[in-house]
């Protein structure tokens, strides 16, 4: 009889789960899989598992029975109630010291709740962000685990070879206690929303504003991907632009409805940033623009009723493309700066004790926001682990200084042409307000004190003051 005792278990054979099971098996681990629908497990075993060292549990009892003790089980089930349901089924069959790892995009507060309740049962719990989509799960994602350190140490030898690698370093690191891993993944997604919005605006400027055809656009993004913008999201943008629709023969992009959906991680990032009072305007506007895109029928009415400028582009196209590249670079950099500053505040508030260099390091490969720029961001945090804001790193600050005039010029072009560029605007406004020694908040405070006696602080004395403005 063959030895069925498996190194690791995996529940949930959706695309991500299946691919991660294959990935771990290819790295030499003996993997047990289980799916609630038995049929899915059978299909996976017959069509995809091949001769790999993968065992199927067709019942939960069988699955748990073939795991080495103490057991370690990865969950690849959709975030939300499904995670709680699977956990409660598992817990009935687990023993003290066993470990559950939630690999979904769970809300960090759910992760805290689950860890607390499982610890009462003696079961360890890690919340692990997994980024990289289907292909990342199959060939090496970026993994963002948080929870008890000893739990991570137990699975480190499996996670490290299964993660993406950049310059020999695995894109996985223990991030901190409790929900730190899922928090970092949430902010990753918030940054992802911001960058996607910025790229969409650059495409709109070139297509609608300058009237470039899609083939030309494809070559622009390809060139950009070989320069300062070298990143996964620019790379796939070029590929998307080159895709033809099999049905109509048109560029596929032209056939896709301009209605952006969302699962909610961007909104969670904005919401928690509001709670922690951290400005992340480019992420906020990216969420708002997805919502705006959903107003399709109202936009159609407004398009007929409301007028904008009738200007057409009069500049030099080649120069504009170069400016746009630098503007996009600056705006992307400022989006990372916003996300990183949120992580820093969250680390203090929630006592995650995040190592910001490690966060940048594990985002360099495997994940959706991977970019050559993350090497510089990592370097900035290595030089100054307590860096308050990325823009304050001398090297990053210098790059922003060089690019800012292009960011201004691109925003002006959008305004002149009536093409919405709220992502670029918000990034520029973030830069300008962060570097403002004096903001007009004095007037805000005066008004609050005028109508609500909310009091204000003075520039020349301690304490709070009220003025009888109408006397
Ligand atoms: C990743 C992605 C992944 C997923 C997002 C999409 O890191 O691999 O971020 O988590 O594609 O959930 O999010 P929206 O549906 O909210 O755009």
CSV table of C-alpha atoms and ligand atoms in Angstrom, one decimal:
chain,number,residue,atom,x,y,z
A,1,UNK,CA,0.0,0.0,0.0
A,2,UNK,CA,1.3,3.5,-0.9
A,3,UNK,CA,2.0,6.0,1.8
A,4,UNK,CA,-0.8,8.5,1.6
A,5,UNK,CA,0.4,10.8,4.4
A,6,UNK,CA,0.5,14.3,2.9
A,7,UNK,CA,2.7,17.3,3.7
A,8,UNK,CA,-0.1,19.8,3.2
A,9,UNK,CA,-3.8,19.9,2.5
A,10,UNK,CA,-5.7,22.2,0.2
A,11,UNK,CA,-9.5,22.8,0.3
A,12,UNK,CA,-11.2,24.4,-2.7
A,13,UNK,CA,-10.4,23.4,-6.3
A,14,UNK,CA,-11.4,26.6,-8.1
A,15,UNK,CA,-8.8,27.9,-10.5
A,16,UNK,CA,-6.5,29.4,-7.8
A,17,UNK,CA,-6.7,26.3,-5.6
A,18,UNK,CA,-6.1,23.8,-8.4
A,19,UNK,CA,-3.2,25.7,-9.7
A,20,UNK,CA,-1.6,26.2,-6.3
A,21,UNK,CA,-2.0,22.4,-5.6
A,22,UNK,CA,-0.2,21.7,-8.9
A,23,UNK,CA,2.5,24.2,-8.1
A,24,UNK,CA,3.2,22.7,-4.6
A,25,UNK,CA,3.2,19.2,-6.1
A,26,UNK,CA,5.7,20.3,-8.8
A,27,UNK,CA,7.9,21.6,-6.0
A,28,UNK,CA,8.1,18.1,-4.6
A,29,UNK,CA,5.4,18.2,-1.8
A,30,UNK,CA,2.9,15.5,-1.2
A,31,UNK,CA,-0.5,17.4,-1.5
A,32,UNK,CA,-3.9,16.3,-0.3
A,33,UNK,CA,-6.9,18.1,-2.0
A,34,UNK,CA,-10.6,18.3,-1.0
A,35,UNK,CA,-13.5,20.0,-2.6
A,36,UNK,CA,-17.1,20.2,-1.3
A,37,UNK,CA,-18.4,19.0,-4.7
A,38,UNK,CA,-16.9,15.5,-5.1
A,39,UNK,CA,-17.3,15.6,-8.9
A,40,UNK,CA,-14.9,18.6,-9.1
A,41,UNK,CA,-12.3,16.6,-7.1
A,42,UNK,CA,-12.7,13.6,-9.5
A,43,UNK,CA,-12.3,15.7,-12.6
A,44,UNK,CA,-9.2,17.4,-11.1
A,45,UNK,CA,-7.7,14.0,-10.3
A,46,UNK,CA,-8.5,12.5,-13.7
A,47,UNK,CA,-7.8,15.5,-15.9
A,48,UNK,CA,-5.2,17.6,-14.2
A,49,UNK,CA,-3.3,16.0,-11.3
A,50,UNK,CA,-1.5,13.6,-13.7
A,51,UNK,CA,1.2,11.6,-12.1
A,52,UNK,CA,2.0,14.2,-9.5
A,53,UNK,CA,2.1,13.4,-5.9
A,54,UNK,CA,-1.5,14.5,-5.2
A,55,UNK,CA,-4.0,12.6,-3.1
A,56,UNK,CA,-7.7,13.3,-3.1
A,57,UNK,CA,-9.9,13.2,0.0
A,58,UNK,CA,-13.5,12.6,-1.2
A,59,UNK,CA,-14.9,13.2,2.2
A,60,UNK,CA,-13.7,15.7,4.7
A,61,UNK,CA,-12.8,12.8,7.1
A,62,UNK,CA,-10.8,11.0,4.4
A,63,UNK,CA,-9.0,14.3,3.6
A,64,UNK,CA,-8.1,15.0,7.2
A,65,UNK,CA,-7.1,11.4,7.7
A,66,UNK,CA,-4.4,11.6,5.0
A,67,UNK,CA,-2.6,14.6,6.4
A,68,UNK,CA,0.6,14.4,8.4
A,69,UNK,CA,0.2,15.7,12.0
A,70,UNK,CA,0.2,18.4,13.1
A,71,UNK,CA,-1.9,19.2,10.0
A,72,UNK,CA,-1.6,22.3,7.8
A,73,UNK,CA,-4.5,23.1,5.5
A,74,UNK,CA,-4.7,25.9,2.9
A,75,UNK,CA,-8.2,27.3,2.1
A,76,UNK,CA,-8.8,28.5,-1.4
A,77,UNK,CA,-12.5,29.3,-1.0
A,78,UNK,CA,-14.2,32.6,-1.9
A,79,UNK,CA,-13.9,35.2,0.8
A,80,UNK,CA,-17.0,35.7,3.1
A,81,UNK,CA,-19.4,33.2,4.6
A,82,UNK,CA,-17.8,30.2,2.7
A,83,UNK,CA,-14.6,30.6,4.7
A,84,UNK,CA,-16.5,30.4,8.0
A,85,UNK,CA,-18.5,27.4,6.8
A,86,UNK,CA,-15.4,25.5,5.8
A,87,UNK,CA,-13.6,26.4,9.0
A,88,UNK,CA,-16.5,25.2,11.1
A,89,UNK,CA,-16.6,21.9,9.2
A,90,UNK,CA,-12.9,21.4,9.5
A,91,UNK,CA,-12.6,22.3,13.1
A,92,UNK,CA,-14.9,19.5,14.2
A,93,UNK,CA,-12.4,17.1,12.8
A,94,UNK,CA,-9.1,18.8,13.6
A,95,UNK,CA,-6.9,18.5,16.7
A,96,UNK,CA,-5.1,21.0,18.9
A,97,UNK,CA,-2.0,22.3,17.1
A,98,UNK,CA,-3.4,21.9,13.6
A,99,UNK,CA,-3.1,24.9,11.3
A,100,UNK,CA,-5.6,26.5,8.9
A,101,UNK,CA,-4.3,29.1,6.3
A,102,UNK,CA,-6.9,31.3,4.6
A,103,UNK,CA,-5.6,32.2,1.2
A,104,UNK,CA,-8.6,34.2,0.0
A,105,UNK,CA,-9.1,38.0,-0.1
A,106,UNK,CA,-10.7,38.0,3.3
A,107,UNK,CA,-11.5,41.2,5.1
A,108,UNK,CA,-8.8,41.8,7.8
A,109,UNK,CA,-11.3,42.1,10.5
A,110,UNK,CA,-12.8,38.7,9.7
A,111,UNK,CA,-9.2,37.3,9.9
A,112,UNK,CA,-8.8,38.7,13.4
A,113,UNK,CA,-12.2,37.3,14.5
A,114,UNK,CA,-11.3,33.8,13.0
A,115,UNK,CA,-7.9,33.7,14.6
A,116,UNK,CA,-9.3,34.6,18.0
A,117,UNK,CA,-12.1,32.0,17.8
A,118,UNK,CA,-9.8,29.3,16.5
A,119,UNK,CA,-7.2,29.9,19.1
A,120,UNK,CA,-9.8,29.0,21.7
A,121,UNK,CA,-10.0,25.6,20.0
A,122,UNK,CA,-6.2,25.2,20.0
A,123,UNK,CA,-6.1,25.6,16.2
A,124,UNK,CA,-3.6,27.9,14.6
A,125,UNK,CA,-4.7,30.3,11.9
A,126,UNK,CA,-2.8,32.3,9.3
A,127,UNK,CA,-4.4,34.8,7.0
A,128,UNK,CA,-2.4,34.8,3.8
A,129,UNK,CA,-2.8,37.2,0.9
A,130,UNK,CA,-2.1,35.4,-2.4
A,131,UNK,CA,-1.6,37.6,-5.5
A,132,UNK,CA,-0.9,36.8,-9.1
A,133,UNK,CA,-4.1,35.4,-10.4
A,134,UNK,CA,-4.3,32.0,-12.1
A,135,UNK,CA,-0.8,32.0,-13.5
A,136,UNK,CA,0.8,33.3,-10.3
A,137,UNK,CA,-0.9,30.4,-8.3
A,138,UNK,CA,0.4,27.9,-10.9
A,139,UNK,CA,4.0,29.2,-11.4
A,140,UNK,CA,4.7,31.3,-8.3
A,141,UNK,CA,2.5,33.9,-6.6
A,142,UNK,CA,3.5,36.6,-4.1
A,143,UNK,CA,2.4,35.3,-0.7
A,144,UNK,CA,1.6,37.6,2.2
A,145,UNK,CA,1.1,35.6,5.4
A,146,UNK,CA,0.2,37.0,8.8
A,147,UNK,CA,-0.6,35.3,12.1
A,148,UNK,CA,1.3,33.4,14.8
A,149,UNK,CA,5.0,33.3,13.8
A,150,UNK,CA,5.3,29.6,14.8
A,151,UNK,CA,2.5,28.7,12.4
A,152,UNK,CA,4.4,30.4,9.5
A,153,UNK,CA,7.6,28.7,10.5
A,154,UNK,CA,5.9,25.4,10.2
A,155,UNK,CA,4.9,26.0,6.5
A,156,UNK,CA,7.8,28.2,5.5
A,157,UNK,CA,9.6,25.3,3.8
A,158,UNK,CA,6.5,24.7,1.6
A,159,UNK,CA,5.6,28.3,0.9
A,160,UNK,CA,9.1,29.5,0.0
A,161,UNK,CA,9.7,27.2,-3.0
A,162,UNK,CA,6.1,27.7,-4.1
A,163,UNK,CA,6.3,31.5,-4.3
A,164,UNK,CA,7.6,33.6,-7.1
A,165,UNK,CA,11.4,34.3,-7.0
A,166,UNK,CA,13.2,37.5,-7.9
A,167,UNK,CA,17.0,37.5,-7.9
A,168,UNK,CA,17.0,34.3,-5.9
A,169,UNK,CA,14.7,35.7,-3.2
A,170,UNK,CA,11.3,34.2,-2.6
A,171,UNK,CA,8.3,36.5,-2.8
A,172,UNK,CA,7.0,35.5,0.7
A,173,UNK,CA,7.9,36.8,4.1
A,174,UNK,CA,6.3,36.6,7.5
A,175,UNK,CA,4.6,39.9,7.8
A,176,UNK,CA,3.4,40.1,11.4
A,177,UNK,CA,0.7,39.0,13.8
A,178,UNK,CA,-3.1,38.5,13.3
A,179,UNK,CA,-4.5,40.1,10.2
A,180,UNK,CA,-1.3,41.8,9.0
A,181,UNK,CA,-1.0,39.5,5.9
A,182,UNK,CA,-4.6,40.2,4.8
A,183,UNK,CA,-4.2,43.9,5.5
A,184,UNK,CA,-1.1,44.0,3.3
A,185,UNK,CA,-3.0,42.2,0.5
A,186,UNK,CA,-5.9,44.6,0.8
A,187,UNK,CA,-3.5,47.6,0.4
A,188,UNK,CA,-1.9,45.7,-2.5
A,189,UNK,CA,-5.3,45.6,-4.2
A,190,UNK,CA,-5.9,49.3,-3.4
A,191,UNK,CA,-2.7,50.2,-5.1
A,192,UNK,CA,-3.7,47.9,-8.0
A,193,UNK,CA,-7.0,49.8,-8.4
A,194,UNK,CA,-5.0,53.1,-8.5
A,195,UNK,CA,-2.5,51.9,-11.1
A,196,UNK,CA,-5.2,50.4,-13.3
A,197,UNK,CA,-7.2,53.6,-13.2
A,198,UNK,CA,-4.1,55.6,-14.2
A,199,UNK,CA,-3.3,53.3,-17.1
A,200,UNK,CA,-6.9,53.5,-18.2
A,201,UNK,CA,-6.6,57.3,-18.2
A,202,UNK,CA,-3.4,57.3,-20.2
A,203,UNK,CA,-5.2,55.0,-22.8
A,204,UNK,CA,-8.1,57.4,-22.9
A,205,UNK,CA,-5.9,60.4,-23.5
A,206,UNK,CA,-4.1,58.7,-26.3
A,207,UNK,CA,-7.1,57.1,-27.9
A,208,UNK,CA,-9.9,59.6,-27.5
A,209,UNK,CA,-7.7,62.7,-27.0
A,210,UNK,CA,-5.0,62.2,-29.6
A,211,UNK,CA,-7.0,59.8,-31.8
A,212,UNK,CA,-4.3,57.1,-32.0
A,213,UNK,CA,-5.4,53.8,-33.4
A,214,UNK,CA,-5.1,50.7,-31.3
A,215,UNK,CA,-2.1,49.2,-33.1
A,216,UNK,CA,-0.1,52.4,-32.4
A,217,UNK,CA,-1.2,52.3,-28.8
A,218,UNK,CA,0.0,48.7,-28.5
A,219,UNK,CA,3.5,49.7,-29.6
A,220,UNK,CA,3.5,52.6,-27.2
A,221,UNK,CA,2.8,50.4,-24.2
A,222,UNK,CA,5.3,47.8,-25.4
A,223,UNK,CA,8.0,50.5,-25.5
A,224,UNK,CA,6.9,51.8,-22.1
A,225,UNK,CA,7.2,48.3,-20.7
A,226,UNK,CA,10.9,48.3,-21.7
A,227,UNK,CA,11.6,51.6,-19.8
A,228,UNK,CA,10.8,53.2,-16.5
A,229,UNK,CA,7.2,51.8,-16.5
A,230,UNK,CA,8.4,48.2,-16.7
A,231,UNK,CA,5.7,46.3,-14.9
A,232,UNK,CA,3.1,43.5,-15.2
A,233,UNK,CA,0.1,45.8,-15.6
A,234,UNK,CA,1.8,47.8,-18.5
A,235,UNK,CA,2.9,44.5,-20.1
A,236,UNK,CA,-0.7,43.1,-20.1
A,237,UNK,CA,-2.1,46.4,-21.3
A,238,UNK,CA,0.1,46.0,-24.5
A,239,UNK,CA,-1.1,42.5,-24.9
A,240,UNK,CA,-4.7,43.5,-24.4
A,241,UNK,CA,-4.4,46.2,-27.1
A,242,UNK,CA,-3.1,43.6,-29.5
A,243,UNK,CA,-6.0,41.1,-29.0
A,244,UNK,CA,-8.6,40.7,-31.8
A,245,UNK,CA,-12.1,39.7,-31.2
A,246,UNK,CA,-12.8,36.3,-32.7
A,247,UNK,CA,-16.4,37.1,-33.4
A,248,UNK,CA,-16.3,40.6,-35.0
A,249,UNK,CA,-12.6,40.8,-36.0
A,250,UNK,CA,-12.4,44.2,-34.2
A,251,UNK,CA,-9.9,44.9,-31.5
A,252,UNK,CA,-11.4,43.0,-28.5
A,253,UNK,CA,-11.0,46.1,-26.3
A,254,UNK,CA,-13.5,48.0,-28.5
A,255,UNK,CA,-16.1,45.2,-27.9
A,256,UNK,CA,-15.8,45.3,-24.1
A,257,UNK,CA,-18.5,47.2,-22.2
A,258,UNK,CA,-17.1,50.2,-20.3
A,259,UNK,CA,-18.6,49.1,-17.0
A,260,UNK,CA,-16.0,48.2,-14.3
A,261,UNK,CA,-17.0,45.6,-11.7
A,262,UNK,CA,-15.3,45.2,-8.3
A,263,UNK,CA,-15.1,42.6,-5.6
A,264,UNK,CA,-14.5,45.3,-3.0
A,265,UNK,CA,-10.9,45.2,-1.8
A,266,UNK,CA,-10.3,48.7,-3.2
A,267,UNK,CA,-13.3,50.0,-1.4
A,268,UNK,CA,-12.1,48.3,1.8
A,269,UNK,CA,-8.7,50.1,1.4
A,270,UNK,CA,-10.3,53.5,1.0
A,271,UNK,CA,-12.7,52.8,3.9
A,272,UNK,CA,-9.9,51.8,6.3
A,273,UNK,CA,-7.8,54.7,5.1
A,274,UNK,CA,-10.6,57.0,6.0
A,275,UNK,CA,-11.0,55.4,9.4
A,276,UNK,CA,-7.2,55.7,10.1
A,277,UNK,CA,-7.3,59.3,8.6
A,278,UNK,CA,-4.6,58.5,6.0
A,279,UNK,CA,-5.0,60.3,2.6
A,280,UNK,CA,-5.0,57.9,-0.3
A,281,UNK,CA,-6.8,60.0,-2.9
A,282,UNK,CA,-5.7,58.0,-6.0
A,283,UNK,CA,-7.1,54.8,-4.6
A,284,UNK,CA,-10.3,56.7,-3.5
A,285,UNK,CA,-10.8,58.1,-7.0
A,286,UNK,CA,-10.1,54.7,-8.6
A,287,UNK,CA,-13.0,53.2,-6.6
A,288,UNK,CA,-15.2,56.2,-7.5
A,289,UNK,CA,-14.4,56.0,-11.2
A,290,UNK,CA,-15.4,52.3,-11.2
A,291,UNK,CA,-18.7,53.4,-9.6
A,292,UNK,CA,-19.0,56.2,-12.2
A,293,UNK,CA,-18.5,53.7,-15.0
A,294,UNK,CA,-21.6,51.9,-13.8
A,295,UNK,CA,-23.8,54.9,-14.5
A,296,UNK,CA,-23.9,53.9,-18.2
A,297,UNK,CA,-27.4,55.1,-19.1
A,298,UNK,CA,-27.1,58.3,-17.1
A,299,UNK,CA,-23.8,59.0,-18.8
A,300,UNK,CA,-25.4,58.5,-22.1
A,301,UNK,CA,-28.1,61.2,-21.3
A,302,UNK,CA,-25.5,63.5,-19.8
A,303,UNK,CA,-23.3,63.0,-22.9
A,304,UNK,CA,-26.1,64.4,-25.0
A,305,UNK,CA,-27.0,67.2,-22.6
A,306,UNK,CA,-23.8,68.5,-21.3
A,307,UNK,CA,-21.0,70.2,-23.3
A,308,UNK,CA,-17.3,70.3,-22.7
A,309,UNK,CA,-14.5,72.1,-24.5
A,310,UNK,CA,-14.3,71.7,-28.3
A,311,UNK,CA,-10.5,71.8,-28.3
A,312,UNK,CA,-8.4,69.3,-30.1
A,313,UNK,CA,-4.9,68.4,-29.4
A,314,UNK,CA,-2.4,70.9,-30.9
A,315,UNK,CA,0.8,69.8,-29.3
A,316,UNK,CA,3.6,67.6,-30.7
A,317,UNK,CA,2.4,64.0,-30.5
A,318,UNK,CA,5.8,62.4,-30.0
A,319,UNK,CA,6.6,64.8,-27.2
A,320,UNK,CA,3.3,64.2,-25.5
A,321,UNK,CA,3.9,60.4,-25.5
A,322,UNK,CA,7.2,61.0,-23.7
A,323,UNK,CA,5.5,63.3,-21.2
A,324,UNK,CA,2.7,60.8,-20.6
A,325,UNK,CA,5.2,58.1,-19.9
A,326,UNK,CA,6.9,60.2,-17.2
A,327,UNK,CA,3.6,61.5,-15.8
A,328,UNK,CA,2.3,57.9,-15.5
A,329,UNK,CA,5.5,56.9,-13.8
A,330,UNK,CA,5.2,59.8,-11.3
A,331,UNK,CA,1.5,59.1,-10.6
A,332,UNK,CA,2.2,55.3,-10.1
A,333,UNK,CA,5.0,56.2,-7.8
A,334,UNK,CA,2.7,58.5,-5.8
A,335,UNK,CA,0.1,55.7,-5.6
A,336,UNK,CA,2.6,53.4,-4.1
A,337,UNK,CA,3.5,56.2,-1.7
A,338,UNK,CA,-0.1,56.5,-0.6
A,339,UNK,CA,-0.5,52.8,-0.1
A,340,UNK,CA,2.8,52.5,1.8
A,341,UNK,CA,1.8,55.4,4.1
A,342,UNK,CA,-1.4,53.7,4.9
A,343,UNK,CA,0.5,50.5,5.7
A,344,UNK,CA,2.8,52.5,8.0
A,345,UNK,CA,-0.2,54.0,9.9
A,346,UNK,CA,-2.0,50.6,10.0
A,347,UNK,CA,1.2,49.0,11.3
A,348,UNK,CA,1.3,51.4,14.3
A,349,UNK,CA,-2.5,51.4,14.9
A,350,UNK,CA,-3.0,47.6,14.7
A,351,UNK,CA,0.5,46.8,16.1
A,352,UNK,CA,1.5,44.7,13.1
A,353,UNK,CA,5.1,45.9,13.3
A,354,UNK,CA,5.5,45.6,9.5
A,355,UNK,CA,8.8,45.6,7.9
A,356,UNK,CA,8.2,47.9,4.9
A,357,UNK,CA,11.3,46.7,3.1
A,358,UNK,CA,9.9,43.1,3.3
A,359,UNK,CA,6.6,44.3,1.9
A,360,UNK,CA,8.3,45.9,-1.1
A,361,UNK,CA,10.5,42.9,-1.5
A,362,UNK,CA,7.7,40.3,-1.8
A,363,UNK,CA,5.8,42.6,-4.2
A,364,UNK,CA,8.6,42.6,-6.7
A,365,UNK,CA,7.5,39.3,-8.2
A,366,UNK,CA,4.4,37.1,-8.6
A,367,UNK,CA,1.8,39.8,-7.8
A,368,UNK,CA,-0.3,42.0,-9.9
A,369,UNK,CA,1.5,45.2,-8.9
A,370,UNK,CA,4.9,43.9,-9.6
A,371,UNK,CA,7.1,46.4,-11.2
A,372,UNK,CA,10.8,47.3,-11.7
A,373,UNK,CA,10.1,50.4,-9.6
A,374,UNK,CA,9.5,48.2,-6.5
A,375,UNK,CA,13.3,47.5,-6.5
A,376,UNK,CA,13.8,51.3,-5.8
A,377,UNK,CA,11.0,51.3,-3.3
A,378,UNK,CA,12.6,48.4,-1.5
A,379,UNK,CA,15.9,50.2,-1.6
A,380,UNK,CA,14.3,53.3,-0.1
A,381,UNK,CA,12.9,51.3,2.9
A,382,UNK,CA,16.2,49.5,3.3
A,383,UNK,CA,18.0,52.8,3.6
A,384,UNK,CA,15.4,54.2,6.0
A,385,UNK,CA,13.2,51.6,7.6
A,386,UNK,CA,11.2,54.3,9.3
A,387,UNK,CA,10.6,56.4,6.2
A,388,UNK,CA,7.4,58.3,6.9
A,389,UNK,CA,6.5,58.7,3.2
A,390,UNK,CA,8.2,57.3,0.1
A,391,UNK,CA,8.4,60.8,-1.4
A,392,UNK,CA,10.8,61.7,1.4
A,393,UNK,CA,13.4,59.2,0.2
A,394,UNK,CA,16.1,61.3,-1.5
A,395,UNK,CA,16.2,59.1,-4.6
A,396,UNK,CA,12.5,58.9,-5.0
A,397,UNK,CA,12.0,62.6,-4.3
A,398,UNK,CA,14.6,63.3,-7.1
A,399,UNK,CA,12.7,61.2,-9.6
A,400,UNK,CA,9.4,62.9,-8.7
A,401,UNK,CA,11.1,66.3,-9.0
A,402,UNK,CA,12.2,65.3,-12.6
A,403,UNK,CA,8.8,64.0,-13.5
A,404,UNK,CA,6.4,66.5,-11.9
A,405,UNK,CA,6.4,69.0,-14.7
A,406,UNK,CA,5.2,66.2,-17.1
A,407,UNK,CA,2.5,65.2,-14.6
A,408,UNK,CA,1.3,68.9,-14.6
A,409,UNK,CA,1.4,69.1,-18.4
A,410,UNK,CA,-0.6,65.8,-18.8
A,411,UNK,CA,-3.2,67.0,-16.3
A,412,UNK,CA,-3.5,70.3,-18.3
A,413,UNK,CA,-4.0,68.4,-21.5
A,414,UNK,CA,-6.8,66.3,-20.0
A,415,UNK,CA,-8.5,69.5,-18.7
A,416,UNK,CA,-8.1,71.2,-22.1
A,417,UNK,CA,-9.5,68.3,-24.0
A,418,UNK,CA,-12.3,67.5,-21.5
A,419,UNK,CA,-10.9,64.0,-21.0
A,420,UNK,CA,-11.3,63.0,-17.3
A,421,UNK,CA,-7.9,62.3,-15.6
A,422,UNK,CA,-8.9,62.2,-12.0
A,423,UNK,CA,-6.2,59.7,-11.1
A,424,UNK,CA,-3.5,61.9,-12.5
A,425,UNK,CA,-5.0,64.9,-10.8
A,426,UNK,CA,-5.3,63.2,-7.5
A,427,UNK,CA,-1.7,62.0,-7.6
A,428,UNK,CA,-0.5,65.5,-8.5
A,429,UNK,CA,-2.6,67.0,-5.8
A,430,UNK,CA,-1.3,64.5,-3.3
A,431,UNK,CA,2.3,65.6,-4.2
A,432,UNK,CA,1.4,69.3,-4.0
A,433,UNK,CA,-0.5,69.1,-0.7
A,434,UNK,CA,2.1,66.8,0.9
A,435,UNK,CA,4.8,69.3,0.1
A,436,UNK,CA,2.7,72.3,1.2
A,437,UNK,CA,4.1,73.8,4.4
A,438,UNK,CA,0.8,75.7,4.9
A,439,UNK,CA,-2.5,74.3,3.7
A,440,UNK,CA,-5.8,76.3,3.7
A,441,UNK,CA,-7.0,74.3,6.7
A,442,UNK,CA,-6.8,77.5,8.7
A,443,UNK,CA,-9.9,78.8,6.8
A,444,UNK,CA,-11.7,75.4,7.4
A,445,UNK,CA,-11.0,75.8,11.1
A,446,UNK,CA,-12.2,79.4,11.1
A,447,UNK,CA,-15.4,78.4,9.4
A,448,UNK,CA,-16.0,75.5,11.8
A,449,UNK,CA,-15.5,77.9,14.7
A,450,UNK,CA,-17.7,80.5,13.1
A,451,UNK,CA,-20.8,78.3,12.7
A,452,UNK,CA,-20.2,75.6,15.3
A,453,UNK,CA,-17.9,77.1,18.0
A,454,UNK,CA,-15.6,74.1,17.3
A,455,UNK,CA,-12.6,76.1,18.4
A,456,UNK,CA,-9.2,76.4,16.6
A,457,UNK,CA,-5.5,76.3,17.4
A,458,UNK,CA,-3.3,79.3,17.0
A,459,UNK,CA,0.1,79.6,15.3
A,460,UNK,CA,1.5,81.6,18.2
A,461,UNK,CA,0.0,80.0,21.4
A,462,UNK,CA,-0.8,76.6,22.9
A,463,UNK,CA,-4.4,75.5,23.5
A,464,UNK,CA,-7.7,76.0,21.6
A,465,UNK,CA,-9.5,79.2,21.0
A,466,UNK,CA,-13.0,80.5,20.1
A,467,UNK,CA,-13.8,83.8,18.5
A,468,UNK,CA,-17.2,85.5,18.7
A,469,UNK,CA,-17.1,86.1,14.9
A,470,UNK,CA,-20.3,88.2,14.6
A,471,UNK,CA,-19.7,90.6,17.5
B,1,LIG,C1,-4.4,39.6,-7.2
B,1,LIG,C2,-5.7,40.3,-7.5
B,1,LIG,C3,-6.9,39.4,-7.2
B,1,LIG,C4,-8.2,39.8,-7.9
B,1,LIG,C5,-8.8,41.0,-7.4
B,1,LIG,C6,-9.7,41.7,-8.4
B,1,LIG,O1,-3.7,40.2,-6.4
B,1,LIG,O2,-4.2,38.5,-7.7
B,1,LIG,O3,-5.8,41.5,-6.9
B,1,LIG,O4,-7.0,39.4,-5.8
B,1,LIG,O5,-8.0,39.8,-9.3
B,1,LIG,O6,-9.7,40.5,-6.4
B,1,LIG,O7,-10.3,42.6,-7.6
B,1,LIG,P1,-11.6,43.4,-8.1
B,1,LIG,O8,-12.6,42.4,-8.5
B,1,LIG,O9,-12.1,44.2,-6.9
B,1,LIG,O10,-11.1,44.3,-9.2
